Amino acid sequence: MTYIGRHPAAGSSQGLTVRGISKRFGATQALDRIDLDVRPGEVVALLGENGAGKSTVSNIVAGTFPSDTGRMTWQGRPYEPGSPGDAIQHGIGLIHQEMRLLPDLSVAENVFLGRLLRRRGVSTAPG
Ligand SMILES: Nc1ncnc2c1ncn2[C@@H]1O[C@H](COP(=O)(O)OP(=O)(O)O)[C@@H](O)[C@H]1O
Ligand SMILES: [Mg+2]
């Protein structure tokens, strides 16, 4: 993946900005200088064939692993999540499509599951 797209009002300091993100896994250059803007209230879809790099972008934004190059900002400040928990502290989380959803909960409850549990004082951490 080399390019996702840019909102006409890109450059706004609010929301999420991703600039020049690259990621290599061994011999595979998964991402090559990605730019992405997500503005407040905007719904953005990443479209691409299997292996295009959608999950890799998502994982970098959600703090699963770092990028090799590039930088991100969130709400106008440098954003460098060190872990998924760190990203969640910033209000950024990844909801997995398959096998990870609780069918008895609403979409909103699934999206905010980690926060709801923490607010109720129930630890999800091992131990
Ligand atoms: N942990 C990994 N180790 C090695 N290669 C990986 C890893 N994760 C992703 N890749 C490779 O990076 C490329 C992008 O993968 P991915 O982001 O999962 O694409 P998508 O989500 O668009 O299907 C693919 O070539 C994939 O095989
Ligand atoms: Mg994927």
Short mmCIF file of C-alpha atoms in Angstrom, two decimals, residues 13-113:
data_model
loop_
_atom_site.label_atom_id
_atom_site.label_comp_id
_atom_site.label_asym_id
_atom_site.label_seq_id
_atom_site.Cartn_x
_atom_site.Cartn_y
_atom_site.Cartn_z
CA SER A 13 -4.93 19.66 13.50
CA GLN A 14 -7.95 17.87 14.99
CA GLY A 15 -8.68 14.18 14.68
CA LEU A 16 -6.01 11.76 13.52
CA THR A 17 -3.25 12.51 11.06
CA VAL A 18 -0.90 9.86 9.77
CA ARG A 19 2.11 10.98 7.76
CA GLY A 20 4.70 8.93 5.96
CA ILE A 21 4.09 5.69 7.82
CA SER A 22 6.09 2.72 6.57
CA LYS A 23 6.31 -0.82 7.91
CA ARG A 24 8.38 -3.78 6.79
CA PHE A 25 7.95 -7.38 7.89
CA GLY A 26 11.11 -9.21 6.85
CA ALA A 27 11.19 -9.07 3.05
CA THR A 28 7.65 -7.65 2.83
CA GLN A 29 7.24 -3.89 2.61
CA ALA A 30 3.72 -3.85 4.04
CA LEU A 31 3.33 -0.06 4.11
CA ASP A 32 5.24 2.53 2.08
CA ARG A 33 4.83 6.11 3.30
CA ILE A 34 1.14 6.14 4.13
CA ASP A 35 -0.78 9.37 4.68
CA LEU A 36 -4.23 9.26 6.26
CA ASP A 37 -6.53 11.83 7.82
CA VAL A 38 -9.53 11.08 9.99
CA ARG A 39 -11.38 14.19 11.07
CA PRO A 40 -13.77 14.43 14.01
CA GLY A 41 -17.13 12.87 13.19
CA GLU A 42 -15.85 11.33 9.99
CA VAL A 43 -16.25 7.66 9.11
CA VAL A 44 -13.36 6.40 6.98
CA ALA A 45 -13.17 3.04 5.24
CA LEU A 46 -9.88 1.48 4.20
CA LEU A 47 -10.46 -0.58 1.09
CA GLY A 48 -7.92 -2.94 -0.41
CA GLU A 49 -7.34 -6.50 -1.42
CA ASN A 50 -6.08 -9.09 0.98
CA GLY A 51 -2.56 -8.16 2.00
CA ALA A 52 -2.87 -4.52 0.97
CA GLY A 53 -1.93 -3.34 4.45
CA LYS A 54 -5.24 -2.38 6.05
CA SER A 55 -4.62 -4.32 9.23
CA THR A 56 -1.05 -3.07 9.48
CA VAL A 57 -2.21 0.57 9.36
CA SER A 58 -4.93 -0.18 11.91
CA ASN A 59 -2.52 -1.93 14.23
CA ILE A 60 -0.04 0.96 14.14
CA VAL A 61 -2.79 3.48 14.91
CA ALA A 62 -4.06 1.25 17.71
CA GLY A 63 -0.62 0.77 19.25
CA THR A 64 -0.24 -2.95 18.55
CA PHE A 65 3.23 -2.31 17.12
CA PRO A 66 5.17 0.80 16.01
CA SER A 67 5.82 1.94 12.45
CA ASP A 68 9.34 1.98 11.00
CA THR A 69 9.03 5.57 9.75
CA GLY A 70 6.55 8.41 9.86
CA ARG A 71 4.57 10.14 12.54
CA MET A 72 1.04 10.58 13.75
CA THR A 73 -0.88 13.28 15.57
CA TRP A 74 -4.10 12.94 17.52
CA GLN A 75 -6.15 15.95 18.54
CA GLY A 76 -3.33 18.25 17.54
CA ARG A 77 -0.58 16.55 19.53
CA PRO A 78 2.13 14.05 18.60
CA TYR A 79 0.70 10.56 18.99
CA GLU A 80 3.05 7.62 19.59
CA PRO A 81 1.10 4.81 21.25
CA GLY A 82 3.43 2.43 23.06
CA SER A 83 0.80 -0.28 23.45
CA PRO A 84 -2.88 -0.95 22.76
CA GLY A 85 -3.62 0.14 26.32
CA ASP A 86 -1.81 3.40 25.69
CA ALA A 87 -3.92 3.97 22.54
CA ILE A 88 -7.13 3.25 24.49
CA GLN A 89 -6.07 5.84 27.05
CA HIS A 90 -6.11 8.29 24.14
CA GLY A 91 -9.56 7.04 23.08
CA ILE A 92 -8.33 4.95 20.15
CA GLY A 93 -9.20 1.27 20.05
CA LEU A 94 -9.36 -1.56 17.54
CA ILE A 95 -12.49 -3.70 17.32
CA HIS A 96 -11.78 -6.99 15.59
CA GLN A 97 -14.25 -8.24 13.05
CA GLU A 98 -14.40 -11.94 13.73
CA MET A 99 -14.66 -14.12 16.79
CA ARG A 100 -14.05 -11.27 19.19
CA LEU A 101 -17.51 -9.74 19.50
CA LEU A 102 -20.04 -10.37 22.24
CA PRO A 103 -23.27 -11.13 20.37
CA ASP A 104 -25.59 -10.23 23.23
CA LEU A 105 -24.22 -6.69 23.43
CA SER A 106 -25.08 -3.82 21.10
CA VAL A 107 -22.59 -2.48 18.57
CA ALA A 108 -21.93 0.49 20.84
CA GLU A 109 -21.40 -1.77 23.85
CA ASN A 110 -18.92 -3.87 21.88
CA VAL A 111 -17.05 -0.77 20.74
CA PHE A 112 -16.79 0.60 24.27
CA LEU A 113 -16.43 -2.73 26.02
#
